[in-house]
Coordinates of C-alpha atoms and ligand atoms in Angstrom, one line a residue:
Chain P
M1 CA 5.8 21.9 27.9
K2 CA 2.1 22.3 27.9
T3 CA 0.3 21.2 24.8
E4 CA -3.2 21.0 26.2
V5 CA -5.9 23.3 25.0
S6 CA -9.5 23.7 26.1
I7 CA -12.6 23.8 24.0
A8 CA -15.7 24.9 25.9
G9 CA -14.3 23.4 29.1
V10 CA -13.2 20.1 27.5
T11 CA -9.5 19.6 27.7
L12 CA -7.7 18.1 24.7
K13 CA -4.2 16.8 25.4
N14 CA -3.0 18.4 22.3
P15 CA -4.6 20.7 19.8
V16 CA -4.9 18.2 17.0
T17 CA -8.0 16.4 15.8
V18 CA -9.1 15.1 12.4
A19 CA -11.7 16.6 10.0
S20 CA -15.0 14.9 9.9
G21 CA -15.5 12.5 7.1
T22 CA -11.8 11.9 6.4
F23 CA -11.2 9.5 9.3
G24 CA -14.4 7.4 9.7
S25 CA -14.6 6.9 13.4
G26 CA -10.9 6.2 13.7
M27 CA -11.1 2.4 13.5
E28 CA -9.4 2.1 10.1
Y29 CA -6.6 4.5 11.0
D30 CA -6.1 2.9 14.4
E31 CA -4.4 0.1 12.4
F32 CA -1.7 2.6 11.3
F33 CA -1.2 4.3 14.7
D34 CA -2.8 4.5 18.1
V35 CA -5.5 7.2 17.6
S36 CA -5.3 7.9 21.4
K37 CA -2.3 10.1 20.5
L38 CA -4.7 12.7 19.0
G39 CA -6.2 15.4 21.0
A40 CA -9.6 14.3 19.7
V41 CA -11.2 12.2 17.1
T42 CA -13.9 13.9 15.1
T43 CA -16.3 11.4 13.5
K44 CA -18.0 11.3 10.1
G45 CA -21.4 13.1 10.1
V46 CA -24.2 11.1 11.6
A47 CA -27.9 11.6 11.1
N48 CA -31.0 10.3 12.9
V49 CA -31.4 7.5 10.3
P50 CA -29.1 5.8 7.8
W51 CA -28.3 7.9 4.7
P52 CA -27.3 6.2 1.4
G53 CA -25.3 9.1 0.1
N54 CA -24.8 10.2 -3.5
P55 CA -24.2 8.1 -6.7
T56 CA -20.6 7.4 -7.8
P57 CA -18.1 8.8 -8.9
R58 CA -18.1 10.6 -5.6
I59 CA -14.6 12.0 -5.7
A60 CA -12.0 13.4 -8.0
E61 CA -8.4 14.4 -7.5
T62 CA -7.4 18.0 -8.2
Q63 CA -4.0 19.7 -8.2
G64 CA -3.0 19.8 -4.6
G65 CA -6.4 18.7 -3.4
M66 CA -9.5 16.7 -4.2
M67 CA -13.2 17.2 -4.4
N68 CA -15.9 15.1 -2.9
A69 CA -19.7 14.7 -3.0
I70 CA -20.1 11.7 -0.7
G71 CA -23.5 13.0 0.2
L72 CA -23.1 12.3 4.0
Q73 CA -23.6 8.6 3.7
N74 CA -23.9 7.3 7.3
P75 CA -25.3 4.3 9.2
G76 CA -27.6 6.4 11.4
I77 CA -27.3 7.2 15.1
D78 CA -28.3 3.8 16.5
T79 CA -25.4 1.9 14.8
F80 CA -23.1 4.8 15.4
I81 CA -23.7 4.7 19.1
E82 CA -23.4 0.9 19.3
R83 CA -20.4 0.4 17.1
D84 CA -18.5 3.6 16.6
L85 CA -18.8 5.3 19.9
A86 CA -18.2 1.9 21.6
F87 CA -14.9 1.8 19.8
L88 CA -13.9 5.3 20.6
S89 CA -14.8 4.9 24.3
K90 CA -11.9 2.5 24.6
K91 CA -9.5 5.1 23.3
D92 CA -7.8 7.7 25.5
T93 CA -8.9 10.7 23.4
R94 CA -11.7 13.2 23.2
I95 CA -14.7 12.4 21.0
I96 CA -16.2 15.1 18.8
V97 CA -19.3 13.8 17.1
N98 CA -20.2 15.5 13.8
V99 CA -24.0 15.8 13.3
C100 CA -25.9 16.2 10.1
G101 CA -29.6 16.4 9.2
R102 CA -32.1 17.6 6.7
S103 CA -34.3 19.5 9.1
I104 CA -33.9 21.1 12.5
E105 CA -35.9 18.2 14.0
D106 CA -33.3 15.7 12.5
Y107 CA -30.4 17.5 14.2
V108 CA -32.3 17.8 17.5
E109 CA -33.1 14.0 17.4
V110 CA -29.4 13.1 17.0
V111 CA -28.3 15.6 19.6
E112 CA -30.8 14.2 22.1
R113 CA -29.7 10.6 21.4
L114 CA -26.1 11.6 22.1
A115 CA -27.0 13.2 25.5
D116 CA -26.2 10.2 27.6
T117 CA -23.2 8.9 25.6
N118 CA -19.6 9.7 26.2
A119 CA -19.3 12.1 23.3
D120 CA -17.4 15.1 24.6
L121 CA -18.3 17.7 22.0
L122 CA -20.9 18.0 19.3
E123 CA -19.9 19.5 15.9
I124 CA -23.0 20.6 14.0
N125 CA -22.5 20.5 10.2
V126 CA -24.6 23.3 8.9
S127 CA -23.4 23.2 5.3
C128 CA -25.5 20.2 4.1
P129 CA -27.5 20.8 0.9
N130 CA -31.2 19.7 0.7
V131 CA -32.4 21.2 3.9
K132 CA -36.1 22.1 4.5
E133 CA -35.6 25.8 5.1
G134 CA -36.5 27.1 1.6
G135 CA -33.6 25.1 0.1
I136 CA -31.0 27.4 1.7
A137 CA -28.2 25.6 3.5
F138 CA -28.3 26.5 7.2
G139 CA -24.7 27.6 7.0
T140 CA -25.2 30.3 4.3
D141 CA -28.1 32.2 5.7
P142 CA -27.5 34.1 9.0
A143 CA -31.1 33.8 10.2
A144 CA -31.3 30.1 9.5
L145 CA -27.9 29.6 11.2
A146 CA -29.1 31.5 14.3
K147 CA -32.2 29.4 14.5
I148 CA -30.6 26.0 14.2
T149 CA -27.8 27.0 16.7
K150 CA -30.5 28.0 19.2
E151 CA -32.5 24.9 18.7
V152 CA -29.5 22.6 19.0
K153 CA -28.2 24.4 22.0
A154 CA -31.6 24.1 23.7
H155 CA -31.4 20.3 23.4
A156 CA -27.7 19.5 23.6
K157 CA -26.1 18.2 26.8
Q158 CA -22.6 18.6 25.5
P159 CA -20.9 21.8 24.3
V160 CA -21.8 22.7 20.7
I161 CA -19.4 23.5 18.0
M162 CA -21.0 25.1 14.9
K163 CA -19.2 24.1 11.7
L164 CA -19.3 26.9 9.2
S165 CA -19.4 26.8 5.5
P166 CA -16.8 28.9 3.5
N167 CA -19.3 29.4 0.7
V168 CA -20.4 32.8 2.1
T169 CA -19.4 36.4 1.5
D170 CA -18.8 37.4 5.1
I171 CA -17.5 34.7 7.3
A172 CA -17.0 37.0 10.3
L173 CA -20.8 37.7 10.3
M174 CA -21.6 34.0 10.2
A175 CA -19.2 33.3 13.1
K176 CA -20.6 36.1 15.2
T177 CA -24.1 35.0 14.4
A178 CA -23.3 31.5 15.7
E179 CA -21.7 32.8 18.8
D180 CA -24.6 35.2 19.5
A181 CA -27.0 32.3 19.1
G182 CA -25.2 30.3 21.8
A183 CA -22.5 28.3 20.1
D184 CA -19.8 27.2 22.5
A185 CA -17.2 27.0 19.7
I186 CA -16.8 27.5 15.9
S187 CA -15.1 25.2 13.4
L188 CA -14.2 26.0 9.9
I189 CA -13.8 25.6 7.0
N190 CA -15.9 23.0 5.4
T191 CA -15.2 22.3 1.7
I192 CA -15.5 25.0 -1.0
T193 CA -18.0 24.2 -3.7
G194 CA -16.4 23.4 -7.0
M195 CA -16.9 21.6 -10.3
K196 CA -14.7 19.4 -12.5
I197 CA -15.4 18.3 -16.0
D198 CA -13.8 15.2 -17.7
V199 CA -13.0 16.7 -21.1
E200 CA -12.2 13.3 -22.7
R201 CA -15.6 11.9 -21.9
R202 CA -17.4 15.3 -22.0
R203 CA -19.1 14.8 -18.7
F204 CA -19.0 15.8 -15.1
A205 CA -16.2 14.1 -13.2
I206 CA -18.5 13.7 -10.2
A207 CA -22.0 12.3 -10.5
N208 CA -23.4 15.0 -8.3
K209 CA -21.9 17.6 -10.7
T210 CA -20.8 20.0 -7.9
A211 CA -18.5 18.8 -5.1
G212 CA -16.5 20.2 -2.2
V213 CA -12.9 21.1 -2.8
S214 CA -10.5 20.3 0.1
G215 CA -6.8 19.7 0.7
P216 CA -3.6 21.8 0.7
A217 CA -4.9 23.8 -2.3
I218 CA -7.5 25.5 -0.1
H219 CA -5.2 26.1 2.9
P220 CA -4.6 29.9 2.4
I221 CA -8.3 30.5 2.1
A222 CA -8.9 28.5 5.3
V223 CA -6.2 30.5 7.2
R224 CA -7.8 33.8 6.1
M225 CA -11.3 32.6 7.2
V226 CA -10.0 31.3 10.5
Y227 CA -8.3 34.6 11.1
Q228 CA -11.5 36.6 10.3
A229 CA -13.7 34.3 12.4
A230 CA -11.4 34.2 15.4
H231 CA -11.3 38.0 15.4
A232 CA -15.0 38.2 15.3
V233 CA -15.8 35.9 18.2
S234 CA -14.5 35.2 21.7
V235 CA -15.4 31.5 21.7
P236 CA -12.7 29.0 20.6
V237 CA -12.2 28.3 16.9
I238 CA -11.2 24.9 15.5
G239 CA -9.3 25.6 12.2
M240 CA -9.2 23.2 9.3
G241 CA -8.7 23.3 5.5
G242 CA -5.7 21.8 3.9
V243 CA -3.7 21.2 7.1
A244 CA -1.1 18.6 6.1
T245 CA 1.9 19.4 8.2
A246 CA 2.7 20.9 11.7
S247 CA 3.6 24.1 10.0
D248 CA 0.2 24.3 8.4
A249 CA -1.4 23.6 11.8
L250 CA 0.7 26.3 13.5
E251 CA -0.3 28.7 10.8
M252 CA -3.9 28.1 11.7
M253 CA -3.2 28.5 15.4
M254 CA -1.3 31.8 14.9
A255 CA -4.3 33.0 12.9
G256 CA -6.4 32.4 16.0
A257 CA -7.4 28.7 16.1
T258 CA -7.4 27.0 19.5
A259 CA -7.3 23.5 17.8
V260 CA -6.8 22.2 14.3
A261 CA -8.1 19.4 12.3
V262 CA -6.3 17.3 9.7
G263 CA -8.6 16.2 6.8
T264 CA -7.7 15.3 3.2
A265 CA -4.0 14.9 4.2
N266 CA -5.0 11.7 5.9
F267 CA -5.5 10.2 2.4
A268 CA -2.0 11.1 1.3
D269 CA -0.5 9.7 4.5
P270 CA -2.6 7.8 7.0
T271 CA -0.2 9.0 9.8
A272 CA -0.4 12.7 8.8
S273 CA -2.3 13.7 11.9
L274 CA 0.2 11.9 14.2
K275 CA 3.0 13.7 12.4
V276 CA 1.3 17.0 13.0
V277 CA 1.1 16.3 16.8
E278 CA 4.8 15.4 16.8
G279 CA 5.8 18.3 14.6
I280 CA 4.0 20.8 16.9
E281 CA 5.9 19.4 19.9
D282 CA 9.2 19.7 18.0
Y283 CA 8.4 23.3 17.1
M284 CA 7.7 24.1 20.7
R285 CA 11.0 22.6 21.8
R286 CA 12.9 24.4 19.1
H287 CA 11.3 27.8 19.9
E288 CA 11.2 27.2 23.6
I289 CA 7.5 27.6 23.9
E290 CA 6.3 26.6 27.4
D291 CA 2.6 26.7 26.7
I292 CA 0.9 26.2 23.3
G293 CA -1.5 28.9 24.3
E294 CA 1.2 31.4 23.6
L295 CA 0.9 30.7 19.9
I296 CA -2.9 31.1 19.6
G297 CA -3.6 34.2 17.6
C298 CA -0.1 35.5 18.1
V299 CA 0.2 37.2 14.7
Chain X
M1 CA -1.6 -1.4 14.7
S2 CA -0.4 -3.6 11.9
K3 CA -0.5 -1.4 8.8
T4 CA 2.1 1.0 7.6
V5 CA 3.0 2.9 4.5
I6 CA 6.4 1.6 3.4
E7 CA 9.1 3.0 1.2
A8 CA 9.6 0.0 -1.1
K9 CA 12.6 -0.5 -3.3
I10 CA 11.9 -1.2 -7.0
L11 CA 13.6 -4.5 -8.0
S12 CA 12.6 -4.3 -11.7
Q13 CA 10.4 -2.4 -14.1
D14 CA 9.7 -3.6 -17.6
C15 CA 7.4 -2.4 -20.4
I16 CA 5.6 -5.6 -21.5
A17 CA 3.2 -4.2 -24.1
T18 CA 2.1 -0.8 -25.3
D19 CA 1.7 1.4 -22.2
I20 CA 1.7 -1.7 -20.0
Y21 CA 4.4 -2.1 -17.3
S22 CA 5.4 -4.9 -14.9
M23 CA 6.9 -3.6 -11.7
V24 CA 8.4 -5.8 -9.0
I25 CA 9.0 -4.2 -5.6
E26 CA 10.6 -5.4 -2.4
A27 CA 7.9 -5.5 0.3
P28 CA 8.4 -8.6 2.6
S29 CA 5.7 -7.6 5.0
I30 CA 3.1 -7.3 2.2
A31 CA 4.3 -10.4 0.3
C32 CA 3.8 -12.7 3.2
E33 CA 0.2 -11.6 3.8
A34 CA -0.9 -11.1 0.2
R35 CA -3.9 -13.0 -1.2
P36 CA -5.1 -13.1 -4.8
G37 CA -7.6 -10.3 -5.5
Q38 CA -6.1 -7.9 -3.0
F39 CA -4.5 -4.6 -4.1
L40 CA -1.9 -2.1 -3.0
S41 CA -2.2 1.7 -2.6
L42 CA 0.6 3.3 -4.5
Y43 CA 1.5 6.9 -3.8
T44 CA 3.1 9.1 -6.5
S45 CA 6.2 11.2 -6.0
D46 CA 4.2 14.3 -7.0
S47 CA 3.1 16.0 -3.7
G48 CA 0.3 17.8 -5.8
K49 CA -1.3 14.3 -6.3
L50 CA -2.5 13.4 -2.9
L51 CA -4.5 10.2 -3.5
P52 CA -3.1 6.7 -3.6
R53 CA -3.5 4.7 -6.8
P54 CA -5.1 1.3 -6.3
I55 CA -3.2 -1.4 -8.2
S56 CA -3.8 -5.2 -8.0
I57 CA -1.3 -7.7 -6.9
C58 CA -0.2 -9.7 -9.9
D59 CA 2.1 -12.0 -8.0
A60 CA 3.5 -12.2 -4.5
D61 CA 6.6 -14.2 -3.5
A62 CA 6.7 -14.6 0.2
E63 CA 10.1 -16.2 0.2
A64 CA 11.8 -13.5 -1.9
G65 CA 9.7 -10.8 -0.1
S66 CA 8.6 -9.3 -3.4
I67 CA 5.3 -8.2 -5.0
R68 CA 4.7 -7.8 -8.7
M69 CA 2.2 -5.4 -10.2
V70 CA 1.2 -5.0 -13.9
Y71 CA -0.4 -1.7 -14.8
R72 CA -1.4 0.4 -17.7
I73 CA -0.6 4.1 -18.1
A74 CA -4.0 5.6 -17.6
G75 CA -3.0 9.1 -16.5
E76 CA -0.3 11.2 -14.8
G77 CA 0.1 9.0 -11.7
T78 CA 0.6 5.7 -13.6
R79 CA 2.9 7.6 -16.0
L80 CA 5.1 8.7 -13.0
F81 CA 5.2 5.0 -11.8
S82 CA 6.3 3.9 -15.3
A83 CA 9.3 6.3 -15.2
L84 CA 10.7 4.6 -12.0
T85 CA 13.6 2.1 -12.5
A86 CA 15.3 -0.6 -10.4
G87 CA 16.8 1.0 -7.2
D88 CA 14.2 3.8 -7.0
T89 CA 11.7 3.7 -4.2
I90 CA 7.9 4.0 -4.1
R91 CA 5.6 4.6 -1.2
V92 CA 3.0 1.7 -0.9
A93 CA 0.5 0.4 1.6
G94 CA -1.3 -2.9 1.7
P95 CA -2.3 -5.5 1.1
M96 CA -5.8 -3.9 0.9
G97 CA -9.2 -5.5 0.5
N98 CA -10.4 -9.0 0.8
G99 CA -9.4 -11.0 -2.2
Y100 CA -11.0 -14.0 -3.9
T101 CA -12.5 -16.9 -2.0
L102 CA -10.5 -20.0 -3.1
L103 CA -12.9 -22.9 -3.5
D104 CA -12.1 -26.5 -4.4
K105 CA -14.5 -26.4 -7.4
S106 CA -13.6 -26.5 -11.1
A107 CA -13.1 -22.8 -12.0
I108 CA -13.3 -20.4 -14.9
L109 CA -10.9 -17.5 -14.5
I110 CA -11.8 -14.5 -16.6
G111 CA -9.5 -11.5 -17.1
G112 CA -10.4 -8.6 -19.4
G113 CA -7.7 -6.1 -20.4
I114 CA -5.9 -4.7 -17.4
G115 CA -8.1 -7.0 -15.3
I116 CA -5.8 -9.9 -16.4
P117 CA -2.9 -9.3 -14.0
P118 CA -4.6 -10.2 -10.7
M119 CA -5.8 -13.5 -12.4
L120 CA -2.2 -14.7 -12.6
F121 CA -1.8 -14.7 -8.8
L122 CA -5.1 -16.4 -8.5
A123 CA -4.2 -19.0 -11.1
K124 CA -1.1 -19.8 -9.1
K125 CA -2.8 -20.2 -5.8
L126 CA -6.0 -21.9 -6.9
E127 CA -5.5 -25.7 -6.8
A128 CA -8.8 -26.7 -8.5
K129 CA -9.0 -27.5 -12.2
K130 CA -9.3 -24.3 -14.1
T131 CA -9.9 -22.8 -17.5
I132 CA -8.4 -19.4 -18.1
V133 CA -10.2 -17.0 -20.4
L134 CA -8.3 -13.9 -21.4
G135 CA -9.8 -10.9 -23.3
F136 CA -7.7 -8.4 -25.1
R137 CA -8.4 -5.4 -27.3
D138 CA -5.8 -6.1 -30.0
E139 CA -2.5 -6.7 -28.2
E140 CA -1.6 -9.7 -26.2
F141 CA 0.3 -9.6 -22.9
L142 CA 1.0 -11.9 -19.9
S143 CA -0.9 -14.9 -21.5
D144 CA 2.2 -17.1 -21.8
E145 CA 2.6 -16.9 -18.0
F146 CA -0.7 -18.6 -17.5
A147 CA 0.3 -21.7 -19.5
P148 CA 1.3 -23.9 -16.5
Y149 CA -2.0 -23.4 -14.7
G150 CA -4.7 -24.5 -17.0
E151 CA -6.3 -24.5 -20.4
I152 CA -6.2 -21.0 -22.0
V153 CA -9.0 -19.5 -24.1
K154 CA -8.4 -16.1 -25.7
A155 CA -10.6 -13.5 -27.2
S156 CA -10.0 -10.1 -28.7
D157 CA -12.1 -7.2 -29.9
A158 CA -10.0 -7.0 -33.1
G159 CA -10.1 -10.7 -33.7
N160 CA -6.3 -11.0 -34.1
I161 CA -6.0 -13.0 -30.9
G162 CA -8.2 -16.1 -30.3
F163 CA -11.9 -15.7 -30.8
K164 CA -13.2 -12.5 -32.2
G165 CA -15.5 -10.9 -29.7
T166 CA -15.8 -10.7 -25.9
V167 CA -14.8 -13.2 -23.3
M168 CA -18.4 -14.2 -23.1
D169 CA -18.5 -15.0 -26.8
A170 CA -15.3 -17.1 -26.4
I171 CA -16.8 -19.0 -23.4
R172 CA -19.9 -19.9 -25.4
E173 CA -18.1 -20.8 -28.6
A174 CA -15.4 -22.8 -26.9
G175 CA -17.9 -24.5 -24.6
V176 CA -16.1 -23.6 -21.4
T177 CA -17.6 -25.0 -18.3
G178 CA -17.0 -24.9 -14.6
E179 CA -18.7 -24.6 -11.2
V180 CA -17.3 -21.2 -10.2
I181 CA -16.3 -18.0 -12.0
Y182 CA -13.6 -15.6 -10.9
A183 CA -13.3 -12.4 -12.9
C184 CA -11.7 -9.0 -13.1
G185 CA -12.1 -6.5 -15.9
P186 CA -14.2 -3.7 -17.2
T187 CA -17.7 -3.2 -15.8
P188 CA -19.6 -4.1 -19.0
M189 CA -17.7 -7.5 -19.0
L190 CA -18.5 -8.0 -15.3
K191 CA -22.1 -7.2 -15.9
A192 CA -22.3 -9.8 -18.7
I193 CA -20.7 -12.3 -16.4
Q194 CA -23.1 -11.5 -13.6
T195 CA -26.0 -12.1 -16.0
Y196 CA -24.5 -15.3 -17.3
A197 CA -23.8 -16.7 -13.9
A198 CA -27.3 -16.0 -12.8
E199 CA -28.7 -17.7 -15.9
Q200 CA -26.5 -20.8 -15.4
G201 CA -26.9 -20.9 -11.7
L202 CA -23.1 -20.5 -11.2
L203 CA -21.3 -18.9 -8.3
A204 CA -19.3 -15.9 -9.5
Y205 CA -16.7 -13.7 -7.8
I206 CA -16.0 -10.4 -9.5
S207 CA -13.5 -7.7 -8.7
L208 CA -14.9 -4.1 -8.9
E209 CA -13.3 -0.7 -9.5
E210 CA -14.2 2.7 -8.2
R211 CA -12.5 6.0 -7.5
M212 CA -10.8 5.8 -4.1
A213 CA -9.6 8.4 -1.6
C214 CA -8.6 6.7 1.6
G215 CA -8.3 3.1 0.2
I216 CA -9.0 1.7 3.7
G217 CA -12.7 2.0 4.3
A218 CA -12.9 5.4 6.1
C219 CA -14.2 7.9 3.6
L220 CA -17.0 6.1 1.7
A221 CA -15.9 7.3 -1.7
C222 CA -15.7 3.9 -3.3
V223 CA -19.1 2.4 -2.8
C224 CA -21.0 0.0 -5.0
K225 CA -24.8 -0.7 -4.7
T226 CA -25.9 -3.9 -3.0
K227 CA -29.1 -5.9 -3.2
E228 CA -29.3 -6.3 0.6
I229 CA -28.7 -3.8 3.3
D230 CA -25.0 -3.9 4.0
D231 CA -23.8 -4.8 7.5
H232 CA -21.3 -2.0 7.8
S233 CA -23.1 0.9 6.1
K234 CA -26.7 0.0 7.0
V235 CA -27.8 1.1 3.6
N236 CA -27.8 -0.6 0.1
N237 CA -24.1 0.0 -0.6
T238 CA -20.8 -1.4 0.4
R239 CA -17.2 -0.1 0.4
I240 CA -15.2 -1.6 -2.5
C241 CA -11.8 -0.9 -0.9
A242 CA -12.5 -2.5 2.5
D243 CA -15.4 -5.0 1.9
G244 CA -14.2 -5.8 -1.7
P245 CA -12.8 -5.3 -4.3
V246 CA -14.0 -8.9 -4.8
F247 CA -17.7 -9.6 -4.4
N248 CA -20.1 -12.4 -4.9
A249 CA -21.8 -11.3 -8.2
G250 CA -25.2 -12.2 -6.8
K251 CA -24.9 -9.6 -4.0
V252 CA -24.0 -6.4 -5.9
V253 CA -25.9 -4.2 -8.4
L254 CA -23.7 -3.0 -11.3
Ligands
LIG1 C1 -9.1 -2.3 -6.8 C2 -8.5 -1.7 -8.0 C3 -7.4 -2.4 -8.6 C4 -6.8 -1.9 -9.7 N1 -5.8 -2.7 -10.3 C5 -5.2 -2.2 -11.4 C6 -4.1 -2.9 -12.0 O1 -3.7 -4.0 -11.5 N2 -3.5 -2.4 -13.1 C7 -3.9 -1.2 -13.6 O2 -3.3 -0.8 -14.6 N3 -4.9 -0.5 -13.1 C8 -5.6 -1.0 -12.0 N4 -6.6 -0.2 -11.4 C9 -6.9 1.1 -12.0 C10 -5.9 2.1 -11.5 O3 -6.1 2.4 -10.2 C11 -6.1 3.4 -12.3 O4 -5.7 3.2 -13.6 C12 -5.1 4.5 -11.7 O5 -5.5 4.9 -10.5 C13 -5.0 5.7 -12.6 O6 -4.2 6.7 -12.0 P1 -3.6 7.8 -12.9 O7 -3.0 8.8 -12.0 O8 -2.6 7.3 -13.9 O9 -4.8 8.4 -13.7 P2 -5.6 9.8 -13.5 O10 -6.8 9.7 -14.3 O11 -4.7 11.0 -13.6 O12 -6.0 9.7 -12.0 C14 -6.8 10.7 -11.3 C15 -7.5 10.0 -10.1 O13 -8.5 9.1 -10.6 C16 -8.2 7.8 -10.1 N5 -8.5 6.8 -11.1 C17 -8.4 7.0 -12.5 N6 -8.7 5.9 -13.1 C18 -9.2 5.0 -12.2 C19 -9.8 3.7 -12.2 N7 -9.9 3.1 -13.4 N8 -10.1 3.1 -11.1 C20 -9.9 3.8 -9.9 N9 -9.4 5.0 -9.8 C21 -9.1 5.6 -10.9 C22 -6.8 7.8 -9.7 O14 -6.5 6.9 -8.7 C23 -6.6 9.2 -9.2 O15 -7.1 9.4 -7.9 C24 -7.2 -0.7 -10.3 C25 -8.3 0.0 -9.7 C26 -8.9 -0.5 -8.6 C27 -10.0 0.3 -8.0
LIG2 C1 -14.3 12.7 1.8 C2 -14.7 13.8 2.7 C3 -15.8 13.7 3.5 C4 -16.3 14.7 4.3 N1 -17.4 14.5 5.1 C5 -17.7 15.5 6.0 C6 -18.8 15.3 6.9 O1 -19.4 14.2 7.0 N2 -19.2 16.3 7.8 C7 -18.5 17.5 7.8 O2 -18.8 18.4 8.6 N3 -17.4 17.7 6.9 C8 -17.1 16.7 6.1 N4 -16.0 17.0 5.2 C9 -15.3 18.2 5.3 C10 -14.0 18.1 6.2 O3 -14.3 17.8 7.5 C11 -13.2 19.5 6.2 O4 -14.0 20.5 6.7 C12 -12.7 19.9 4.8 O5 -12.4 18.7 4.0 C13 -11.5 20.8 4.8 O6 -10.4 20.2 5.4 P1 -9.2 19.5 4.6 O7 -8.8 20.4 3.5 O8 -8.1 19.3 5.6 O9 -9.8 18.2 4.1 C14 -15.5 15.9 4.4 C15 -14.4 16.1 3.6 C16 -14.0 15.1 2.7 C17 -12.8 15.3 1.9
LIG3 S1 -11.7 4.7 -0.7 FE1 -12.3 5.5 1.3 S2 -13.9 4.0 1.8 FE2 -13.0 3.2 0.0

């Protein structure tokens, strides 16, 4: 039974990773299960310098999901390399480093600092607010997306995954734009912008007012977008958005994803990602699937 | 790999005051590790509610392998917990967080409202001489159980229990003294304690609350501002779930 998949020449022993920001760098979850069992660990977004993030409350629960406005708090690339990458290097899993920035120069600086580390893949988060480019998030304007993809590709040593925002009208266009600009892979979806109001207190539930919705509630939207993106490009797609079970993951793969990430579900069960790995193997046995590749885009 | 989410059996569940429940669960692995000030992550039976609810340990009996929690119905999750009865099970993980630093100094334990329960476990474990200050809105609960562990001073907003006013009013009026303060309760109370401790040059340990998603230090939802740059985050904030919930009052900004 072959569960390996390949993302831009990097082989993952199984198609399961975790969604950036929901798993730290794996240290905390490694106390619940050996994170080496995952195909890859995707780390929390890291910038060139430490970011303090947003005021609290940063999260709220919603029916079948949650919303967050963490604000990309991170310790900066120096600490990340010394501490987080050092931890992951001892693990037998692939390392996907999620990168964030406020300007193209920020992203390029991080990508260059990662060149001589053992990061296997770089995931570029282009849905951060507060970017220089006229205030438009890189991920929602095709021209800005093409520009940052080209710049990052020009400086990156590892293959580059562009992580797309779902807050767009035409996801296929964004996926194609990233591919044409040189992206080695695409990942989606990031959170969907939402808002929650605490009616008893008559104020916003989250200090930032708007926040990103994630979890099982957004899964059907994510499956649709993964399907549209996968059909628009020939590079591999990593699917995420509400994946909580093996069945959810397989749905993503059948829609066209080569690999899947488990995000918010880690909060409901710290071993959710491991259960997805095991559940996929079980499915392959039950359905006598020799190679997981048979399932990718099979619908 | 030492942590797990367990399916714990409920040994008892009692309503001890309006909307306040005392739940005892069988959790030997947690009971033998538990320290005062730590909390558990409780998962609801509703799969539409993904996030664990943090609830403090009110008592742990390592020999019996049991953990007691006292909680107030604050919303749907805690309402679901309150409907469980002996023999039912609940998914829990823990113990989480760091707990109080137990010092051999005369202590003032301060519990305000639903911050009272964790002080009971602390009162039992702390050997130093202690005065226990409990603040209520208008209904008393749990206070009898503190009797064996020290002198008790009470305060209530309504004035029907002990001193009328806040726990700080009661401390001043009763002339309570000590070398270290341990506190848990609403943020305005903790802020007043922080100011008082600074004025008096007292050491104070306070337990903080914030919305949590992972409960284990991975998601950075539950942060609190710090005076100095934090060792883990490299910015002026710290994770309440993993680096707290108990902090030296002199180190955090409320
Ligand atoms: C470290 C810590 C220890 C705690 N110990 C106790 C205790 O011993 N007894 C007790 O009664 N309560 C305690 N609380 C508060 C308790 O966690 C909340 O009352 C509970 O989560 C409310 O859940 P709900 O589903 O009933 O409310 P809802 O409002 O429906 O919950 C919605 C979401 O908000 C979160 N939330 C709501 N109120 C709070 C709050 N005050 N703090 C943190 N998250 C909140 C919930 O966890 C959930 O994710 C503690 C909180 C923290 C952070
Ligand atoms: C608390 C939290 C923090 C997140 N942080 C990041 C981040 O730093 N970088 C990023 O690209 N995506 C981040 N995300 C988005 C997730 O990686 C993922 O794309 C999204 O949550 C959808 O997947 P899910 O429904 O499985 O959670 C975060 C999501 C959550 C819930
Ligand atoms: S709740 Fe995730 S870091 Fe504290």
